[in-house]
Short mmCIF file of C-alpha atoms in Angstrom, two decimals:
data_model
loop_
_atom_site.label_atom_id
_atom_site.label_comp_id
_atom_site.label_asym_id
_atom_site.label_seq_id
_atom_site.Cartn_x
_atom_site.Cartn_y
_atom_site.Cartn_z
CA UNK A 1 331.54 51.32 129.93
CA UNK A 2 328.48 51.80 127.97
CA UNK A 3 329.13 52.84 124.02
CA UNK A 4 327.70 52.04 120.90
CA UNK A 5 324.93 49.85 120.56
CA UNK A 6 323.70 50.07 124.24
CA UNK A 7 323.53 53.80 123.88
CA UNK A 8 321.15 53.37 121.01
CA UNK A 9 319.30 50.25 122.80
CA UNK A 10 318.97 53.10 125.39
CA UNK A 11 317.38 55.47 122.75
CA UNK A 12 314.73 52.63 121.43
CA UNK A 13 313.92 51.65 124.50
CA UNK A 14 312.50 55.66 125.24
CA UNK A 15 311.59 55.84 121.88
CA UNK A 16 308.82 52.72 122.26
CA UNK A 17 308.12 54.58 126.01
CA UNK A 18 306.43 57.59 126.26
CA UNK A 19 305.25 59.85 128.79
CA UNK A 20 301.91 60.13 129.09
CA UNK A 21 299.07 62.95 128.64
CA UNK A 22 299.50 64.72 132.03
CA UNK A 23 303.08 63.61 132.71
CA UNK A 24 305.28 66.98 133.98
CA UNK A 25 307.39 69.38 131.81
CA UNK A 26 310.65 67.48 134.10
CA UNK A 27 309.71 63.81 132.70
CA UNK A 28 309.13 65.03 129.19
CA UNK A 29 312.18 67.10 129.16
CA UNK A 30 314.02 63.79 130.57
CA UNK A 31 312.18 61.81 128.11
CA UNK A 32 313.53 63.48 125.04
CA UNK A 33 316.80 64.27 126.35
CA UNK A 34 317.19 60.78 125.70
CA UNK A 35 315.50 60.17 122.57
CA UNK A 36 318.22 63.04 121.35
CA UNK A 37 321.06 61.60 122.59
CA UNK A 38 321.41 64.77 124.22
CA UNK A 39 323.91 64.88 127.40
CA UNK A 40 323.49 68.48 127.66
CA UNK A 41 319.88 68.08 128.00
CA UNK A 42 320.39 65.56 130.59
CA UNK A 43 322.52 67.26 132.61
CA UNK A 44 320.36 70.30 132.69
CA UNK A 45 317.77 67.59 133.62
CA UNK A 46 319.25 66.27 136.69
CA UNK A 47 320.77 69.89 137.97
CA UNK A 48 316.80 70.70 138.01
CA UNK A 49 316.62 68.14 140.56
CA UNK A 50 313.18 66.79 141.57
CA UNK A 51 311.89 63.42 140.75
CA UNK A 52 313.65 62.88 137.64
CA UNK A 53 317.37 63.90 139.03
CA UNK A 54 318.29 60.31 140.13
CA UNK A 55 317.34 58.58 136.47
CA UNK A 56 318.84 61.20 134.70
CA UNK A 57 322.41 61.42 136.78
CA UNK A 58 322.25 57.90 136.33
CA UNK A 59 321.69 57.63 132.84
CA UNK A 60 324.19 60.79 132.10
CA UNK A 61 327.17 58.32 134.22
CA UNK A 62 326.80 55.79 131.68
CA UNK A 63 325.57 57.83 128.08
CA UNK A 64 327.83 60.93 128.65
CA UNK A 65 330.82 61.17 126.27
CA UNK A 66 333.92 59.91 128.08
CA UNK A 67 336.60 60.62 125.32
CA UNK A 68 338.91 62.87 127.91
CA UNK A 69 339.35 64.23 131.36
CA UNK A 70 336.57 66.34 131.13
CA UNK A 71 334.08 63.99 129.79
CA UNK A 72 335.34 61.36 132.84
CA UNK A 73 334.78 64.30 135.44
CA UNK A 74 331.49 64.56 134.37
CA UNK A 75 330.58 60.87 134.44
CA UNK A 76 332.39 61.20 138.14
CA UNK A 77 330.11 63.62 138.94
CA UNK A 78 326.59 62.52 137.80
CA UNK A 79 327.60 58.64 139.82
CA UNK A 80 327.88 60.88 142.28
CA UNK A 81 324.79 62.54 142.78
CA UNK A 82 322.81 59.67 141.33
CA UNK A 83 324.52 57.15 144.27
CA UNK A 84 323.26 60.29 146.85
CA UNK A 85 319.95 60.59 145.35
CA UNK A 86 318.89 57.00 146.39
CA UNK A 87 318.77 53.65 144.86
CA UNK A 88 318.19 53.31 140.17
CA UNK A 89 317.02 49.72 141.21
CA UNK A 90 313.34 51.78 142.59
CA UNK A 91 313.28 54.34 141.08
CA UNK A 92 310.08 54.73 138.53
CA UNK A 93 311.87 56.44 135.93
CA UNK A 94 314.16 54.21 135.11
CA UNK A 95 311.71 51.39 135.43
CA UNK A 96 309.16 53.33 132.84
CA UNK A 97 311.79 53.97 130.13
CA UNK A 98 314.86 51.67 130.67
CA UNK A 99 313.28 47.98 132.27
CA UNK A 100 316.34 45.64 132.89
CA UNK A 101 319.57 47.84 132.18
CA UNK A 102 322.50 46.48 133.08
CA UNK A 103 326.35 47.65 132.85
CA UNK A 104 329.28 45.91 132.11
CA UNK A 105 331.60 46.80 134.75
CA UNK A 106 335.54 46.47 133.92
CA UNK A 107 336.50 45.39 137.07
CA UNK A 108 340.22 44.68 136.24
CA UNK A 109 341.92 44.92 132.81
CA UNK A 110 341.06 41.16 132.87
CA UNK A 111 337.82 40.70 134.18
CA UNK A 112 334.53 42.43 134.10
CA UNK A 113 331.19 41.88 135.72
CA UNK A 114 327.42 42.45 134.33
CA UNK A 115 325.71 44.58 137.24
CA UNK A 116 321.95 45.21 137.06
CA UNK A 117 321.21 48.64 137.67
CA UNK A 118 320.77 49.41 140.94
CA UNK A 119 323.13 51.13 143.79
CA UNK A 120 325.85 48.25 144.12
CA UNK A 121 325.97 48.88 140.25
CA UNK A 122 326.57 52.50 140.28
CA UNK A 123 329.03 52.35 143.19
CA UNK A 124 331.55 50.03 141.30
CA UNK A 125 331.44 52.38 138.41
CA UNK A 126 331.86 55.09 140.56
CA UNK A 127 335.32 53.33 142.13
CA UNK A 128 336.04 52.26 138.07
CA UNK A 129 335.55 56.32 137.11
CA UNK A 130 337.50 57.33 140.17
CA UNK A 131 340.47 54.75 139.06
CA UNK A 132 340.16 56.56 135.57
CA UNK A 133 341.00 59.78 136.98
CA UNK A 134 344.03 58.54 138.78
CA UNK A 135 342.28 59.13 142.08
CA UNK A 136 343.25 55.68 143.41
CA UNK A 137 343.17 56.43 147.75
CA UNK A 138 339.40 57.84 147.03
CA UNK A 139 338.42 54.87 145.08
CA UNK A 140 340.18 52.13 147.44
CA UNK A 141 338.69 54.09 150.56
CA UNK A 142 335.06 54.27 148.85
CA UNK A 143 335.07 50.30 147.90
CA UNK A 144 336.54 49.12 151.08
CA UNK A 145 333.21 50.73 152.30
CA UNK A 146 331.11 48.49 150.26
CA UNK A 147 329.37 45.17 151.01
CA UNK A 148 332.48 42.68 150.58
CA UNK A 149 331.03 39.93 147.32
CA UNK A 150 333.50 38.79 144.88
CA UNK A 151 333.38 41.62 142.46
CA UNK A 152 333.54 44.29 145.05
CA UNK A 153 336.93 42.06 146.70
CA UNK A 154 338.49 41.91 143.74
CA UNK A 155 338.03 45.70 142.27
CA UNK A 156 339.85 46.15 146.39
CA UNK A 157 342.76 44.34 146.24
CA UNK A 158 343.67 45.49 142.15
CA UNK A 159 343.84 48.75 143.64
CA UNK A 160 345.22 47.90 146.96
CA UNK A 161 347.98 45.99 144.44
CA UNK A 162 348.13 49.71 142.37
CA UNK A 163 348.40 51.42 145.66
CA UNK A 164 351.27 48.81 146.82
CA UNK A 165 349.67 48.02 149.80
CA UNK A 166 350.95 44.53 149.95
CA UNK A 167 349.59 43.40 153.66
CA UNK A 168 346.97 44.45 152.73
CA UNK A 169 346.82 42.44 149.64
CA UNK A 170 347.81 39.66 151.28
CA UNK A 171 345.30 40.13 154.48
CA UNK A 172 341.96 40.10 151.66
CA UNK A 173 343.23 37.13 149.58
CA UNK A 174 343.71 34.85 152.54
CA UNK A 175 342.11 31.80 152.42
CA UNK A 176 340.75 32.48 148.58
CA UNK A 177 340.53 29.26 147.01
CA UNK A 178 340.47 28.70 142.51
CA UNK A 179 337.13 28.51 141.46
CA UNK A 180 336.45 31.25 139.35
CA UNK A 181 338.21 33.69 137.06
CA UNK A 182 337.66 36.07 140.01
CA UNK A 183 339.06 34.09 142.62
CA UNK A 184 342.01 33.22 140.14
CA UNK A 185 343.40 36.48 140.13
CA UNK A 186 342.56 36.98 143.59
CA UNK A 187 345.41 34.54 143.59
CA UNK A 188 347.83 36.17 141.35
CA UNK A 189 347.70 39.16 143.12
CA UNK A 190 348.16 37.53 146.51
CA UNK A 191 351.33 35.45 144.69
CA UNK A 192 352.19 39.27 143.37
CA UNK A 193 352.18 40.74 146.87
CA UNK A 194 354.24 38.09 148.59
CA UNK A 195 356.68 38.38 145.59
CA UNK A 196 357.29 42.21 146.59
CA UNK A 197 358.22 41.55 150.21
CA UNK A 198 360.74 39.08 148.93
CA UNK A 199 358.73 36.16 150.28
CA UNK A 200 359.44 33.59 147.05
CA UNK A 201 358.33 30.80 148.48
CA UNK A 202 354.97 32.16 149.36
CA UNK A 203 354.59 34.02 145.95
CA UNK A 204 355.39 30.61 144.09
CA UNK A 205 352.61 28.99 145.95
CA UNK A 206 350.01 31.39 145.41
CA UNK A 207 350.81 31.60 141.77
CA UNK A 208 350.89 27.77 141.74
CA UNK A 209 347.02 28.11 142.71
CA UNK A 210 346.21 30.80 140.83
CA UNK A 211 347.35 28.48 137.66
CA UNK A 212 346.33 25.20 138.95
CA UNK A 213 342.99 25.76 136.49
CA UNK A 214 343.16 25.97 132.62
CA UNK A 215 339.70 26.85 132.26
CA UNK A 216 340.71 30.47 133.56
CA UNK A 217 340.49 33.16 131.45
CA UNK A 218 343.91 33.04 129.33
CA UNK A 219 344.59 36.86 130.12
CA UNK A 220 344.50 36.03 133.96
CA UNK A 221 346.78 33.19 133.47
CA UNK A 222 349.23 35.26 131.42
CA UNK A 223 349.34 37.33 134.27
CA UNK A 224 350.14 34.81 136.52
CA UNK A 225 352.50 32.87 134.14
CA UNK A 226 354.80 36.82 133.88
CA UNK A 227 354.45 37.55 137.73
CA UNK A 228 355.67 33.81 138.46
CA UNK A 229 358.30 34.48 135.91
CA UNK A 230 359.47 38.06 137.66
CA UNK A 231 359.87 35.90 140.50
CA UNK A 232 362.49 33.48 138.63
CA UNK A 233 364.12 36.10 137.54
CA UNK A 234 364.40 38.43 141.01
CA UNK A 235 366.04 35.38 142.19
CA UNK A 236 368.50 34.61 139.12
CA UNK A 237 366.59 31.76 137.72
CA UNK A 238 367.16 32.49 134.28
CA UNK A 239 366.31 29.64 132.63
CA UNK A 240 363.18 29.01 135.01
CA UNK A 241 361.76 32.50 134.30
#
């Protein structure tokens, strides 16, 4: 979610901060963690706890190597803590050394969303690291929790769609209307769920919506172009699909 150049943008932006003469061993500790590149460190940083445990579990979640299961565990973990510690958006650390981080968020394979860094930030990439480990019921339950915006709707109902909870589905995207990317695949996945319960009808209108723009993202419409197509072709409309 974060590699490359934002993990060295990270590592500037400490290496231009600096804690100060009477700063504590903790901050210092945090401080170069950092300006090492160091996960271990950091993680040894936040298990300390204290003042410094919510910056550094939050910038472990997004700095940490993420290459395997082990590496996405750890991410897992360190959202975790950092989301029970209190809110990144406050907290002094992170306003000292990192001042206006944000995350790309890969809300979808289609879309994603840039989230300042604060707790609605670290709770979608908490669902998005829970959906990495397969651990879809955990991540639907904890982002049904949330605050309902567009991101946090549409992160719902791709994994309500994974989960193949089509009432569901169908019960969040009512009344959605094209106006965004967001909204558009709102649509295809309400046009998806009605195809699964054999409604056609209702499936060929939603995807009908869902492509009524051409401004959309072309991966979104692809999407909706296939699904409309498995339709055609669950009903023997060969040369349609």
């Amino acid at each position: 979610m974060i590699q490359g150049s934002a993990i060295d943008a990270i590592a500037t932006s400490v290496a231009t901060r600096r804690p100060g003469l009477f700063a504590s061993k903790a901050e210092k500790a945090f401080h170069r963690a950092l300006a090492d590149r160091d996960s271990d460190a950091l993680e040894q940083v936040a298990a300390a706890g204290g003042r410094c445990a919510l910056a550094a579990n939050t910038l472990l979640a997004i700095t940490a190597p993420a290459e395997d299961r082990a590496g996405l565990e750890r991410r897992a973990r360190a959202l975790h803590a950092a989301l029970e510690a209190g809110d990144p958006a406050t907290d002094p650390l992170l306003r000292k050394y990192t001042p206006g981080l944000v995350v790309f968020v890969p809300v979808t394979a289609q879309v994603s969303a840039e989230i300042s860094m604060s707790r609605e930030g670290l709770a979608l990439l908490y669902v998005e690291m829970l959906q990495e480990l397969d651990r879809l019921d955990d991540a639907a339950a904890y982002v049904a929790a949330l605050p309902r915006n567009e991101v946090s709707a549409l992160s719902l109902a791709e994994l309500w769609v994974a989960l193949e909870r089509w009432d569901d589905v169908i019960g969040l995207t009512t009344g959605v209307e094209n106006t965004d990317d967001f909204t558009a695949l709102m649509l295809v996945y309400r046009g998806i769920a009605f195809r699964a319960q054999g409604h056609y009808d209702a499936a060929r209108e939603a995807f009908r919506a869902a492509l009524r723009s051409k401004k959309r993202n072309p991966t979104i419409r692809h999407l909706g172009l296939f699904a409309r197509a498995q339709c055609s072709v669950e009903q023997r409309r060969i040369a349609a699909a």
